[in-house]
PDB file of C-alpha atoms in Angstrom:
ATOM      1  CA  ALA C   1    -210.297 -77.809  67.610  1.00 73.00           C
ATOM      2  CA  ILE C   2    -213.945 -78.117  68.486  1.00 85.00           C
ATOM      3  CA  ARG C   3    -214.910 -79.304  71.947  1.00 91.00           C
ATOM      4  CA  PHE C   4    -218.311 -80.079  73.425  1.00 94.00           C
ATOM      5  CA  ILE C   5    -219.502 -79.967  76.999  1.00 95.00           C
ATOM      6  CA  VAL C   6    -222.953 -81.437  77.485  1.00 94.00           C
ATOM      7  CA  MET C   7    -224.821 -80.883  80.731  1.00 92.00           C
ATOM      8  CA  GLY C   8    -228.220 -82.284  81.524  1.00 89.00           C
ATOM      9  CA  GLN C   9    -230.219 -85.435  81.711  1.00 87.00           C
ATOM     10  CA  GLY C  10    -233.215 -86.999  80.087  1.00 85.00           C
ATOM     11  CA  ASN C  11    -233.537 -89.775  77.549  1.00 84.00           C
ATOM     12  CA  PRO C  12    -231.551 -92.745  78.972  1.00 92.00           C
ATOM     13  CA  ASP C  13    -230.415 -93.849  75.495  1.00 90.00           C
ATOM     14  CA  LEU C  14    -229.011 -90.381  74.757  1.00 87.00           C
ATOM     15  CA  GLU C  15    -227.311 -90.304  78.163  1.00 93.00           C
ATOM     16  CA  ALA C  16    -225.665 -93.672  77.419  1.00 95.00           C
ATOM     17  CA  GLU C  17    -224.465 -92.329  74.056  1.00 93.00           C
ATOM     18  CA  ALA C  18    -223.064 -89.217  75.764  1.00 94.00           C
ATOM     19  CA  ILE C  19    -221.170 -91.370  78.267  1.00 96.00           C
ATOM     20  CA  GLU C  20    -219.735 -93.479  75.401  1.00 97.00           C
ATOM     21  CA  LEU C  21    -218.714 -90.355  73.462  1.00 95.00           C
ATOM     22  CA  ALA C  22    -216.994 -88.899  76.511  1.00 96.00           C
ATOM     23  CA  ALA C  23    -214.993 -92.121  76.928  1.00 97.00           C
ATOM     24  CA  ALA C  24    -214.105 -92.274  73.223  1.00 97.00           C
ATOM     25  CA  LEU C  25    -213.213 -88.558  72.875  1.00 96.00           C
ATOM     26  CA  PRO C  26    -211.438 -87.456  76.055  1.00 94.00           C
ATOM     27  CA  GLY C  27    -210.705 -83.737  76.008  1.00 91.00           C
ATOM     28  CA  GLN C  28    -213.079 -83.189  73.098  1.00 95.00           C
ATOM     29  CA  PHE C  29    -216.406 -84.286  74.582  1.00 96.00           C
ATOM     30  CA  VAL C  30    -217.369 -83.977  78.242  1.00 96.00           C
ATOM     31  CA  TYR C  31    -220.682 -85.132  79.673  1.00 96.00           C
ATOM     32  CA  CYS C  32    -221.942 -83.753  82.990  1.00 95.00           C
ATOM     33  CA  LYS C  33    -225.060 -85.633  84.021  1.00 94.00           C
ATOM     34  CA  GLY C  34    -227.653 -83.562  85.852  1.00 93.00           C
ATOM     35  CA  TYR C  35    -227.592 -79.827  86.326  1.00 91.00           C
ATOM     36  CA  ASN C  36    -225.447 -77.626  88.526  1.00 92.00           C
ATOM     37  CA  ARG C  37    -226.195 -73.925  88.141  1.00 92.00           C
ATOM     38  CA  LYS C  38    -222.716 -72.692  89.104  1.00 95.00           C
ATOM     39  CA  ALA C  39    -221.005 -75.117  86.725  1.00 95.00           C
ATOM     40  CA  ALA C  40    -223.518 -74.262  83.989  1.00 94.00           C
ATOM     41  CA  ARG C  41    -222.700 -70.549  84.293  1.00 95.00           C
ATOM     42  CA  LEU C  42    -218.958 -71.203  84.141  1.00 95.00           C
ATOM     43  CA  ILE C  43    -219.383 -73.459  81.106  1.00 95.00           C
ATOM     44  CA  THR C  44    -221.602 -70.889  79.401  1.00 95.00           C
ATOM     45  CA  ALA C  45    -219.156 -68.057  80.102  1.00 95.00           C
ATOM     46  CA  ALA C  46    -216.274 -70.067  78.628  1.00 94.00           C
ATOM     47  CA  ALA C  47    -218.179 -71.286  75.553  1.00 95.00           C
ATOM     48  CA  ASP C  48    -218.466 -69.791  72.100  1.00 95.00           C
ATOM     49  CA  PHE C  49    -221.906 -71.324  71.530  1.00 96.00           C
ATOM     50  CA  ILE C  50    -224.639 -72.696  73.764  1.00 96.00           C
ATOM     51  CA  ILE C  51    -226.959 -75.292  72.295  1.00 94.00           C
ATOM     52  CA  LEU C  52    -230.533 -75.206  73.574  1.00 94.00           C
ATOM     53  CA  PRO C  53    -232.489 -78.148  72.132  1.00 91.00           C
ATOM     54  CA  SER C  54    -235.557 -77.645  74.354  1.00 88.00           C
ATOM     55  CA  LEU C  55    -238.764 -79.382  73.328  1.00 85.00           C
ATOM     56  CA  PHE C  56    -240.686 -77.023  75.616  1.00 85.00           C
ATOM     57  CA  GLU C  57    -239.393 -73.627  76.743  1.00 86.00           C
ATOM     58  CA  PRO C  58    -241.909 -71.240  78.273  1.00 84.00           C
ATOM     59  CA  CYS C  59    -239.513 -68.331  78.891  1.00 83.00           C
ATOM     60  CA  GLY C  60    -235.971 -68.921  77.734  1.00 83.00           C
ATOM     61  CA  LEU C  61    -233.500 -67.572  80.265  1.00 88.00           C
ATOM     62  CA  GLU C  62    -230.435 -69.573  79.291  1.00 92.00           C
ATOM     63  CA  ASP C  63    -230.199 -67.800  75.937  1.00 94.00           C
ATOM     64  CA  LEU C  64    -230.291 -64.409  77.669  1.00 92.00           C
ATOM     65  CA  ILE C  65    -227.687 -65.486  80.222  1.00 93.00           C
ATOM     66  CA  ALA C  66    -225.471 -66.771  77.407  1.00 95.00           C
ATOM     67  CA  GLN C  67    -225.774 -63.488  75.519  1.00 95.00           C
ATOM     68  CA  VAL C  68    -224.652 -61.560  78.612  1.00 93.00           C
ATOM     69  CA  TYR C  69    -221.438 -63.605  78.454  1.00 95.00           C
ATOM     70  CA  GLY C  70    -221.065 -63.123  74.683  1.00 95.00           C
ATOM     71  CA  THR C  71    -221.990 -66.747  74.001  1.00 96.00           C
ATOM     72  CA  ILE C  72    -224.064 -67.318  70.868  1.00 97.00           C
ATOM     73  CA  PRO C  73    -227.187 -69.471  71.263  1.00 97.00           C
ATOM     74  CA  ILE C  74    -228.139 -72.184  68.787  1.00 97.00           C
ATOM     75  CA  ALA C  75    -231.686 -73.031  69.812  1.00 96.00           C
ATOM     76  CA  HIS C  76    -234.783 -74.936  68.861  1.00 95.00           C
ATOM     77  CA  ALA C  77    -237.369 -72.332  67.804  1.00 95.00           C
ATOM     78  CA  GLN C  78    -239.628 -73.147  70.727  1.00 92.00           C
ATOM     79  CA  GLY C  79    -241.523 -70.964  73.180  1.00 92.00           C
ATOM     80  CA  GLY C  80    -239.411 -68.209  74.710  1.00 91.00           C
ATOM     81  CA  LEU C  81    -236.362 -69.123  72.627  1.00 95.00           C
ATOM     82  CA  GLN C  82    -238.110 -67.645  69.592  1.00 93.00           C
ATOM     83  CA  LYS C  83    -237.041 -64.189  70.772  1.00 93.00           C
ATOM     84  CA  ILE C  84    -233.641 -65.031  69.238  1.00 95.00           C
ATOM     85  CA  ILE C  85    -233.408 -63.381  65.819  1.00 95.00           C
ATOM     86  CA  ASN C  86    -231.971 -66.028  63.522  1.00 96.00           C
ATOM     87  CA  GLY C  87    -228.624 -64.923  62.104  1.00 96.00           C
ATOM     88  CA  LYS C  88    -228.679 -61.649  64.067  1.00 97.00           C
ATOM     89  CA  THR C  89    -228.695 -62.481  67.813  1.00 97.00           C
ATOM     90  CA  GLY C  90    -228.142 -66.234  67.559  1.00 97.00           C
ATOM     91  CA  PHE C  91    -229.381 -69.157  65.517  1.00 97.00           C
ATOM     92  CA  LEU C  92    -232.709 -70.970  65.490  1.00 97.00           C
ATOM     93  CA  TYR C  93    -233.570 -74.313  63.981  1.00 96.00           C
ATOM     94  CA  THR C  94    -236.941 -75.949  63.492  1.00 95.00           C
ATOM     95  CA  VAL C  95    -238.103 -79.500  63.049  1.00 93.00           C
ATOM     96  CA  PRO C  96    -240.887 -80.313  60.592  1.00 90.00           C
ATOM     97  CA  ASP C  97    -244.439 -79.875  61.909  1.00 86.00           C
ATOM     98  CA  GLY C  98    -245.642 -82.959  63.722  1.00 85.00           C
ATOM     99  CA  GLU C  99    -242.099 -84.263  64.256  1.00 86.00           C
ATOM    100  CA  GLU C 100    -241.248 -82.307  67.432  1.00 76.00           C
ATOM    101  CA  GLN C 101    -241.282 -85.462  69.571  1.00 80.00           C
ATOM    102  CA  ASN C 102    -239.378 -87.581  67.037  1.00 87.00           C
ATOM    103  CA  THR C 103    -235.962 -87.858  68.684  1.00 85.00           C
ATOM    104  CA  ASP C 104    -234.156 -88.999  65.518  1.00 90.00           C
ATOM    105  CA  ILE C 105    -235.435 -86.094  63.428  1.00 93.00           C
ATOM    106  CA  HIS C 106    -234.778 -83.603  66.228  1.00 90.00           C
ATOM    107  CA  ILE C 107    -231.188 -84.852  66.632  1.00 89.00           C
ATOM    108  CA  ARG C 108    -230.608 -84.752  62.873  1.00 94.00           C
ATOM    109  CA  THR C 109    -231.952 -81.184  62.615  1.00 95.00           C
ATOM    110  CA  LEU C 110    -229.977 -80.019  65.650  1.00 94.00           C
ATOM    111  CA  THR C 111    -226.810 -81.677  64.332  1.00 94.00           C
ATOM    112  CA  GLN C 112    -227.211 -79.896  60.986  1.00 96.00           C
ATOM    113  CA  ALA C 113    -227.593 -76.516  62.734  1.00 97.00           C
ATOM    114  CA  VAL C 114    -224.473 -77.107  64.845  1.00 96.00           C
ATOM    115  CA  LEU C 115    -222.418 -78.448  61.935  1.00 95.00           C
ATOM    116  CA  GLU C 116    -223.326 -75.410  59.830  1.00 96.00           C
ATOM    117  CA  GLN C 117    -221.790 -73.081  62.426  1.00 96.00           C
ATOM    118  CA  ALA C 118    -218.834 -75.387  63.109  1.00 94.00           C
ATOM    119  CA  GLU C 119    -218.058 -75.479  59.386  1.00 95.00           C
ATOM    120  CA  ARG C 120    -218.278 -71.680  59.125  1.00 95.00           C
ATOM    121  CA  PHE C 121    -215.936 -71.329  62.111  1.00 94.00           C
ATOM    122  CA  LEU C 122    -213.416 -73.889  60.838  1.00 93.00           C
ATOM    123  CA  LYS C 123    -213.394 -72.442  57.303  1.00 95.00           C
ATOM    124  CA  SER C 124    -212.522 -69.027  58.733  1.00 94.00           C
ATOM    125  CA  GLY C 125    -209.089 -70.273  59.802  1.00 93.00           C
ATOM    126  CA  LYS C 126    -209.421 -68.236  63.007  1.00 93.00           C
ATOM    127  CA  THR C 127    -209.016 -69.582  66.516  1.00 91.00           C
ATOM    128  CA  LYS C 128    -211.246 -67.055  68.282  1.00 92.00           C
ATOM    129  CA  LEU C 129    -214.887 -66.462  67.451  1.00 92.00           C
ATOM    130  CA  THR C 130    -214.523 -62.718  68.034  1.00 94.00           C
ATOM    131  CA  ASP C 131    -211.884 -62.573  65.275  1.00 96.00           C
ATOM    132  CA  ILE C 132    -214.598 -63.478  62.752  1.00 96.00           C
ATOM    133  CA  PRO C 133    -216.603 -60.339  61.866  1.00 97.00           C
ATOM    134  CA  TYR C 134    -219.830 -62.300  61.250  1.00 96.00           C
ATOM    135  CA  TYR C 135    -219.821 -63.788  64.754  1.00 97.00           C
ATOM    136  CA  LYS C 136    -218.537 -60.625  66.399  1.00 97.00           C
ATOM    137  CA  ASP C 137    -221.517 -58.754  64.905  1.00 97.00           C
ATOM    138  CA  ILE C 138    -223.925 -61.377  66.256  1.00 97.00           C
ATOM    139  CA  ILE C 139    -222.411 -61.104  69.734  1.00 97.00           C
ATOM    140  CA  LEU C 140    -222.646 -57.293  69.645  1.00 96.00           C
ATOM    141  CA  GLN C 141    -226.194 -57.268  68.253  1.00 96.00           C
ATOM    142  CA  ALA C 142    -227.338 -59.769  70.889  1.00 96.00           C
ATOM    143  CA  TYR C 143    -225.771 -57.728  73.660  1.00 92.00           C
ATOM    144  CA  ALA C 144    -227.346 -54.507  72.372  1.00 93.00           C
ATOM    145  CA  ALA C 145    -230.774 -56.142  71.994  1.00 91.00           C
ATOM    146  CA  LEU C 146    -230.492 -57.584  75.467  1.00 86.00           C
ATOM    147  CA  HIS C 147    -229.932 -54.156  76.975  1.00 82.00           C
ATOM    148  CA  ARG C 148    -232.415 -52.398  74.723  1.00 81.00           C
ATOM    149  CA  GLU C 149    -235.361 -54.814  74.834  1.00 77.00           C
ATOM    150  CA  PHE C 150    -234.950 -56.541  78.171  1.00 73.00           C
ATOM    151  CA  SER C 151    -233.785 -53.675  80.345  1.00 74.00           C
ATOM    152  CA  TRP C 152    -236.030 -52.766  83.255  1.00 74.00           C
ATOM    153  CA  LYS C 153    -236.405 -49.234  81.848  1.00 78.00           C
ATOM    154  CA  HIS C 154    -237.699 -50.535  78.509  1.00 72.00           C
ATOM    155  CA  ILE C 155    -240.004 -53.150  80.028  1.00 75.00           C
ATOM    156  CA  PHE C 156    -241.404 -50.618  82.485  1.00 76.00           C
ATOM    157  CA  ALA C 157    -242.021 -47.959  79.843  1.00 76.00           C
ATOM    158  CA  GLU C 158    -243.256 -50.226  77.054  1.00 75.00           C
ATOM    159  CA  GLN C 159    -245.147 -52.887  78.980  1.00 74.00           C
ATOM    160  CA  TYR C 160    -245.939 -52.119  82.612  1.00 75.00           C
ATOM    161  CA  LEU C 161    -247.026 -48.505  82.108  1.00 80.00           C
ATOM    162  CA  LYS C 162    -249.227 -49.464  79.162  1.00 80.00           C
ATOM    163  CA  LEU C 163    -250.742 -52.306  81.140  1.00 80.00           C
ATOM    164  CA  TYR C 164    -251.565 -50.292  84.259  1.00 84.00           C
ATOM    165  CA  PHE C 165    -252.023 -46.853  82.690  1.00 83.00           C
ATOM    166  CA  PRO C 166    -253.352 -47.492  79.154  1.00 81.00           C
ATOM    167  CA  ASP C 167    -254.222 -43.826  78.604  1.00 78.00           C
ATOM    168  CA  HIS C 168    -250.627 -42.576  79.059  1.00 66.00           C
TER     169      HIS C 168
END
């Protein structure tokens, strides 16, 4: 079975829809209005996927945090979330140029990206994501990239030293 936990707040119409869905689908859809960091970390650690539909994302920490837990991000290719390598360390989706603020198009595009992965998971006949080689590879590649590209050692050697000591 597929279950969703949605945490956040924003568009009042979308919040009202989330509240209605939670009432109509108890045990399958949970809506937590607002943001609580501790709860968000627990949810992320327990999830198979994290959905990051940000319209603006300067850095993108939630995707990195998710990857530490082995949770695969499905994210809007925006700002710092673009460091996700589509199909290798997570999944990215884009909305057509000029339509970024169009809520209906964004929801439709996001829904398609989520349904694509849900269908792949359900067709596998497995109950655990890590039992599916495709997803297990993504989790392992994301974890390796996280430690390779975002480790302090790598950042220091490849970015800080070059910035402060360009001749070395």
